[in-house]
Amino acid sequence: MGPGHPECPERLDAIEDRLLITGLGDALERYEAPEAALADIELAHGRLHIASLRGLTDWLREEVEAGGPSHTQVDPDTSINVHTWKAALRSAGAALAATDAVMAGEISNAFCAVRPPGHHACRDKAMGFCFFNNVAIAAKYALQRYNLQRVAVIDFDVHHGNGTEDILAGDDRALMVSFFQHPFFPYSGDQNPASNMLNVPVAAYTRGMDVREIIEMTWMPRLEAFEPEMIFISAGFDAHREDDMGQLGLVEQDYAWITHRIVDVARRFSKGRIVSCLEGGYMPSALARSVEAHLRVLADL
Ligand SMILES: [Zn+2]
């Protein structure tokens, strides 16, 4: 994204470091992320959006070769460099490969430590550091490729997953549940645009205990009634108390608790099948500790 931008490579370095020093990394099976096929990206995005990102990349490459700037803005918060296109394809490809591995029974669940994130990417628009909607692509792919009837998307990022909503609203094979700080970027989600969306806006400075109660009262009955065959998580950790991007008060134990509740639903209805994809989380130390808490529950360690 360019120097000084919060969506930076150090985020993934912090996660890697944490896995190394805790020894947790040794207990996990690792997969490299392949590039997604464009036909799979098209399950969630319009061809024009895909072509424009590729075209912008080609244009930027020529500019860079001619001595021009290394980045170009897509929106005021979001820019690309010449590597963004491939990174975005591999980020979506990670979610797809994870879906394949989980559906094949090779692994029961997966966490995709990916950048760029995806949940603000709309069908026809990149925004909010996101280009392709990794989770929405994988959810649509699971429905099509594996002929599933019901998939759930659970989004616990501090920001509303407006892109995922844009892509999945009205598709009754998917249920999306989320909580997010409101009013706050992207200033959507105060209403449910379709019956398969459960948006729970929460005020700034809400603490983890209150969020847990909200989840118990709102998400759980909907998830249990829906009986998802597979669960996708938009795992943003920017609702952490130490993360200055938002003003919510979650801590590692809250992420562990939320993950336990999701694993519980997955065990009862989904044969344990979960694919979790990193979204936000901009304080590297808090991000890394929160991912560790999330992974320990997913991996039952
Ligand atoms: Zn976020």
Short mmCIF file of C-alpha atoms and ligand atoms in Angstrom, two decimals:
data_model
loop_
_atom_site.label_atom_id
_atom_site.label_comp_id
_atom_site.label_asym_id
_atom_site.label_seq_id
_atom_site.Cartn_x
_atom_site.Cartn_y
_atom_site.Cartn_z
CA MET A 1 0.00 0.00 0.00
CA GLY A 2 3.05 2.26 0.31
CA PRO A 3 5.12 3.55 3.23
CA GLY A 4 3.36 4.21 6.52
CA HIS A 5 0.17 2.40 5.52
CA PRO A 6 -1.40 0.22 8.24
CA GLU A 7 -2.12 -2.67 5.82
CA CYS A 8 1.57 -3.58 5.73
CA PRO A 9 3.71 -6.72 5.27
CA GLU A 10 4.77 -6.55 8.94
CA ARG A 11 1.29 -7.81 9.86
CA LEU A 12 2.05 -11.26 8.45
CA ASP A 13 5.62 -11.15 9.80
CA ALA A 14 4.21 -10.62 13.30
CA ILE A 15 1.95 -13.68 12.90
CA GLU A 16 4.88 -15.78 11.63
CA ASP A 17 7.06 -14.65 14.54
CA ARG A 18 4.35 -15.53 17.03
CA LEU A 19 3.90 -19.01 15.55
CA LEU A 20 7.65 -19.49 15.76
CA ILE A 21 8.27 -18.35 19.32
CA THR A 22 5.23 -20.14 20.76
CA GLY A 23 6.00 -23.37 18.90
CA LEU A 24 2.45 -23.34 17.60
CA GLY A 25 3.74 -23.29 14.03
CA ASP A 26 5.24 -26.76 14.50
CA ALA A 27 1.82 -28.20 15.23
CA LEU A 28 0.22 -26.82 12.06
CA GLU A 29 0.21 -28.16 8.55
CA ARG A 30 1.19 -25.50 6.01
CA TYR A 31 0.02 -24.97 2.48
CA GLU A 32 1.28 -22.50 -0.11
CA ALA A 33 -1.39 -20.29 -1.64
CA PRO A 34 -1.90 -20.89 -5.37
CA GLU A 35 -3.27 -18.20 -7.68
CA ALA A 36 -7.03 -18.35 -8.03
CA ALA A 37 -8.45 -19.08 -11.48
CA LEU A 38 -10.21 -16.06 -12.96
CA ALA A 39 -13.31 -18.20 -13.50
CA ASP A 40 -13.50 -18.63 -9.73
CA ILE A 41 -12.97 -14.91 -9.05
CA GLU A 42 -15.91 -14.34 -11.41
CA LEU A 43 -18.18 -16.26 -9.03
CA ALA A 44 -18.20 -13.10 -6.90
CA HIS A 45 -16.93 -10.27 -9.13
CA GLY A 46 -17.88 -8.69 -12.43
CA ARG A 47 -15.53 -9.14 -15.35
CA LEU A 48 -15.07 -5.39 -15.69
CA HIS A 49 -13.80 -5.11 -12.10
CA ILE A 50 -11.30 -7.93 -12.67
CA ALA A 51 -10.18 -6.50 -16.03
CA SER A 52 -9.77 -3.00 -14.62
CA LEU A 53 -7.47 -4.20 -11.82
CA ARG A 54 -5.38 -6.14 -14.31
CA GLY A 55 -5.34 -3.19 -16.71
CA LEU A 56 -4.32 -0.80 -13.95
CA THR A 57 -1.47 -3.17 -13.02
CA ASP A 58 -0.23 -3.31 -16.62
CA TRP A 59 -0.40 0.48 -16.88
CA LEU A 60 1.46 0.90 -13.57
CA ARG A 61 4.18 -1.52 -14.68
CA GLU A 62 4.86 0.66 -17.73
CA GLU A 63 4.86 3.77 -15.56
CA VAL A 64 7.33 2.21 -13.11
CA GLU A 65 9.61 1.12 -15.97
CA ALA A 66 9.50 4.68 -17.24
CA GLY A 67 10.64 5.90 -13.83
CA GLY A 68 7.22 6.84 -12.47
CA PRO A 69 5.85 6.30 -8.94
CA SER A 70 5.60 2.76 -7.54
CA HIS A 71 1.97 3.03 -6.40
CA THR A 72 -1.32 4.34 -7.73
CA GLN A 73 -4.45 5.08 -5.71
CA VAL A 74 -7.64 3.07 -6.19
CA ASP A 75 -9.49 5.03 -3.51
CA PRO A 76 -8.24 7.45 -0.83
CA ASP A 77 -7.28 4.53 1.48
CA THR A 78 -6.28 1.94 -1.08
CA SER A 79 -3.43 1.78 -3.56
CA ILE A 80 -1.78 -0.85 -5.74
CA ASN A 81 1.76 -1.64 -6.78
CA VAL A 82 2.87 -3.96 -9.59
CA HIS A 83 2.61 -7.01 -7.29
CA THR A 84 -0.93 -6.36 -6.02
CA TRP A 85 -2.64 -8.27 -8.83
CA LYS A 86 -0.74 -11.51 -8.10
CA ALA A 87 -1.03 -11.05 -4.35
CA ALA A 88 -4.80 -10.61 -4.66
CA LEU A 89 -5.05 -13.73 -6.84
CA ARG A 90 -3.07 -15.74 -4.29
CA SER A 91 -5.08 -14.35 -1.40
CA ALA A 92 -8.30 -15.58 -3.02
CA GLY A 93 -6.47 -18.74 -4.11
CA ALA A 94 -5.64 -19.50 -0.48
CA ALA A 95 -9.32 -19.44 0.45
CA LEU A 96 -10.15 -21.69 -2.51
CA ALA A 97 -7.34 -24.16 -1.79
CA ALA A 98 -8.39 -24.23 1.86
CA THR A 99 -11.95 -24.96 0.79
CA ASP A 100 -10.74 -27.85 -1.38
CA ALA A 101 -8.56 -29.29 1.39
CA VAL A 102 -11.35 -29.06 3.95
CA MET A 103 -13.96 -30.51 1.60
CA ALA A 104 -11.61 -33.35 0.68
CA GLY A 105 -11.23 -34.14 4.38
CA GLU A 106 -7.45 -33.62 4.29
CA ILE A 107 -7.86 -31.15 7.14
CA SER A 108 -10.90 -30.28 9.22
CA ASN A 109 -10.36 -26.54 9.15
CA ALA A 110 -7.95 -23.93 7.84
CA PHE A 111 -6.74 -20.42 8.57
CA CYS A 112 -5.53 -18.33 5.62
CA ALA A 113 -2.88 -15.80 6.70
CA VAL A 114 -3.39 -13.60 3.67
CA ARG A 115 -2.96 -10.09 2.40
CA PRO A 116 -4.64 -8.24 0.81
CA PRO A 117 -7.82 -8.69 2.86
CA GLY A 118 -11.18 -9.05 1.12
CA HIS A 119 -14.37 -8.17 2.97
CA HIS A 120 -14.75 -4.60 1.67
CA ALA A 121 -14.31 -5.68 -1.97
CA CYS A 122 -17.71 -5.40 -3.65
CA ARG A 123 -18.85 -7.21 -6.76
CA ASP A 124 -17.71 -4.33 -8.97
CA LYS A 125 -15.41 -2.25 -6.77
CA ALA A 126 -12.16 -2.43 -4.82
CA MET A 127 -12.16 -0.43 -1.58
CA GLY A 128 -10.88 -0.33 2.00
CA PHE A 129 -7.55 -2.15 1.29
CA CYS A 130 -9.48 -4.96 -0.49
CA PHE A 131 -9.50 -6.03 -4.16
CA PHE A 132 -11.07 -9.49 -4.37
CA ASN A 133 -13.46 -10.74 -1.71
CA ASN A 134 -11.62 -13.88 -0.64
CA VAL A 135 -14.36 -15.17 1.67
CA ALA A 136 -17.27 -14.45 -0.69
CA ILE A 137 -15.41 -16.09 -3.59
CA ALA A 138 -14.73 -19.20 -1.50
CA ALA A 139 -18.32 -19.32 -0.21
CA LYS A 140 -19.71 -19.11 -3.76
CA TYR A 141 -17.15 -21.70 -4.87
CA ALA A 142 -18.15 -24.12 -2.10
CA LEU A 143 -21.79 -23.80 -3.13
CA GLN A 144 -21.03 -24.40 -6.79
CA ARG A 145 -18.11 -26.83 -6.79
CA TYR A 146 -19.34 -29.03 -3.95
CA ASN A 147 -23.04 -28.51 -4.47
CA LEU A 148 -23.55 -27.40 -0.88
CA GLN A 149 -26.95 -25.99 0.01
CA ARG A 150 -26.06 -23.81 3.00
CA VAL A 151 -22.85 -21.97 3.89
CA ALA A 152 -22.44 -19.46 6.73
CA VAL A 153 -20.14 -16.44 6.67
CA ILE A 154 -19.15 -15.08 10.08
CA ASP A 155 -17.44 -11.68 10.14
CA PHE A 156 -15.92 -10.39 13.39
CA ASP A 157 -13.77 -7.60 11.92
CA VAL A 158 -14.31 -4.19 13.55
CA HIS A 159 -15.56 -2.88 10.20
CA HIS A 160 -18.77 -3.92 8.46
CA GLY A 161 -18.11 -6.42 5.67
CA ASN A 162 -19.97 -4.36 3.10
CA GLY A 163 -18.34 -6.13 0.15
CA THR A 164 -19.37 -9.57 1.34
CA GLU A 165 -22.87 -8.24 1.93
CA ASP A 166 -22.92 -6.75 -1.58
CA ILE A 167 -22.03 -10.13 -3.07
CA LEU A 168 -24.09 -12.46 -0.86
CA ALA A 169 -27.23 -10.45 0.01
CA GLY A 170 -30.27 -12.19 -1.43
CA ASP A 171 -28.50 -15.52 -1.97
CA ASP A 172 -30.41 -17.66 0.49
CA ARG A 173 -27.85 -20.45 0.26
CA ALA A 174 -25.61 -18.17 2.35
CA LEU A 175 -26.19 -16.68 5.80
CA MET A 176 -23.91 -13.84 6.89
CA VAL A 177 -23.70 -12.84 10.55
CA SER A 178 -21.51 -10.05 11.84
CA PHE A 179 -20.95 -7.44 14.49
CA PHE A 180 -19.00 -4.27 13.84
CA GLN A 181 -18.43 -0.82 15.25
CA HIS A 182 -21.07 1.65 14.05
CA PRO A 183 -21.16 4.41 12.97
CA PHE A 184 -17.74 3.75 11.45
CA PHE A 185 -16.12 2.98 8.09
CA PRO A 186 -17.64 1.94 5.68
CA TYR A 187 -20.76 3.51 7.27
CA SER A 188 -23.05 0.70 6.13
CA GLY A 189 -24.72 -2.20 7.89
CA ASP A 190 -27.16 -0.34 10.12
CA GLN A 191 -29.92 -2.17 8.25
CA ASN A 192 -30.26 -5.68 6.87
CA PRO A 193 -30.72 -5.40 3.10
CA ALA A 194 -31.87 -9.02 2.76
CA SER A 195 -33.15 -11.76 5.03
CA ASN A 196 -29.88 -13.71 4.79
CA MET A 197 -27.93 -10.86 6.46
CA LEU A 198 -27.68 -10.45 10.22
CA ASN A 199 -25.88 -7.18 10.91
CA VAL A 200 -25.33 -6.26 14.55
CA PRO A 201 -23.90 -2.73 14.82
CA VAL A 202 -22.28 -1.97 18.18
CA ALA A 203 -21.21 1.34 19.65
CA ALA A 204 -17.60 2.41 20.06
CA TYR A 205 -16.03 1.30 23.36
CA THR A 206 -18.17 -1.84 23.62
CA ARG A 207 -16.19 -4.45 25.57
CA GLY A 208 -15.69 -8.12 24.90
CA MET A 209 -18.14 -9.37 27.51
CA ASP A 210 -20.93 -7.37 25.90
CA VAL A 211 -19.97 -8.59 22.45
CA ARG A 212 -20.11 -12.18 23.73
CA GLU A 213 -23.64 -11.62 25.00
CA ILE A 214 -24.67 -10.09 21.67
CA ILE A 215 -23.26 -13.10 19.82
CA GLU A 216 -25.06 -15.52 22.12
CA MET A 217 -28.37 -13.69 21.72
CA THR A 218 -28.27 -12.89 17.98
CA TRP A 219 -25.81 -15.02 15.97
CA MET A 220 -26.30 -18.34 17.71
CA PRO A 221 -30.05 -18.79 17.16
CA ARG A 222 -29.69 -17.85 13.48
CA LEU A 223 -26.72 -20.16 12.92
CA GLU A 224 -28.42 -23.05 14.69
CA ALA A 225 -31.62 -22.58 12.67
CA PHE A 226 -29.65 -22.34 9.42
CA GLU A 227 -27.59 -25.51 10.02
CA PRO A 228 -24.67 -24.53 7.77
CA GLU A 229 -22.81 -27.29 5.94
CA MET A 230 -19.64 -25.21 5.96
CA ILE A 231 -18.51 -22.04 7.76
CA PHE A 232 -16.32 -19.25 6.43
CA ILE A 233 -14.86 -16.68 8.81
CA SER A 234 -13.83 -13.14 7.93
CA ALA A 235 -11.31 -13.04 10.74
CA GLY A 236 -10.39 -9.43 11.34
CA PHE A 237 -8.68 -8.68 14.66
CA ASP A 238 -8.99 -4.89 14.57
CA ALA A 239 -11.69 -4.92 17.26
CA HIS A 240 -8.83 -5.62 19.71
CA ARG A 241 -8.53 -3.13 22.55
CA GLU A 242 -4.95 -2.27 21.52
CA ASP A 243 -5.84 -1.70 17.85
CA ASP A 244 -6.14 2.01 17.17
CA MET A 245 -7.96 1.47 13.89
CA GLY A 246 -11.21 0.91 15.80
CA GLN A 247 -12.54 1.64 19.27
CA LEU A 248 -13.86 -1.74 20.44
CA GLY A 249 -12.49 -3.53 23.49
CA LEU A 250 -11.94 -7.16 22.56
CA VAL A 251 -8.91 -9.10 23.82
CA GLU A 252 -7.36 -12.49 23.01
CA GLN A 253 -9.73 -14.40 25.30
CA ASP A 254 -12.69 -12.92 23.45
CA TYR A 255 -11.34 -14.16 20.12
CA ALA A 256 -10.79 -17.59 21.68
CA TRP A 257 -14.35 -17.56 23.01
CA ILE A 258 -15.85 -16.52 19.64
CA THR A 259 -13.81 -19.21 17.88
CA HIS A 260 -15.04 -21.81 20.39
CA ARG A 261 -18.64 -20.88 19.65
CA ILE A 262 -18.02 -21.14 15.90
CA VAL A 263 -16.23 -24.49 16.26
CA ASP A 264 -19.17 -25.71 18.31
CA VAL A 265 -21.62 -24.83 15.52
CA ALA A 266 -19.30 -26.38 12.93
CA ARG A 267 -19.06 -29.64 14.89
CA ARG A 268 -22.82 -29.89 15.25
CA PHE A 269 -23.85 -29.02 11.70
CA SER A 270 -20.87 -28.71 9.37
CA LYS A 271 -18.68 -31.79 10.03
CA GLY A 272 -16.27 -29.30 11.62
CA ARG A 273 -15.63 -27.61 8.26
CA ILE A 274 -14.28 -24.07 8.74
CA VAL A 275 -12.21 -21.85 6.45
CA SER A 276 -11.05 -18.71 8.22
CA CYS A 277 -9.41 -15.84 6.31
CA LEU A 278 -7.48 -12.95 7.79
CA GLU A 279 -9.10 -9.55 7.25
CA GLY A 280 -8.03 -6.59 9.42
CA GLY A 281 -5.83 -6.22 12.48
CA TYR A 282 -3.35 -3.36 12.40
CA MET A 283 -1.48 -3.45 15.69
CA PRO A 284 0.98 -6.22 14.80
CA SER A 285 1.58 -7.48 18.36
CA ALA A 286 -2.13 -7.63 19.25
CA LEU A 287 -2.89 -9.14 15.84
CA ALA A 288 -0.33 -11.91 16.34
CA ARG A 289 -1.55 -12.78 19.85
CA SER A 290 -5.16 -12.79 18.68
CA VAL A 291 -4.40 -15.03 15.69
CA GLU A 292 -2.60 -17.38 18.07
CA ALA A 293 -5.70 -17.55 20.28
CA HIS A 294 -7.88 -18.17 17.21
CA LEU A 295 -5.56 -20.90 15.89
CA ARG A 296 -5.25 -22.71 19.23
CA VAL A 297 -9.02 -23.18 19.30
CA LEU A 298 -9.30 -24.10 15.61
CA ALA A 299 -6.46 -26.63 15.97
CA ASP A 300 -7.72 -27.84 19.36
CA LEU A 301 -4.31 -27.23 20.96
ZN ZN B 1 -11.31 -4.04 9.55
#
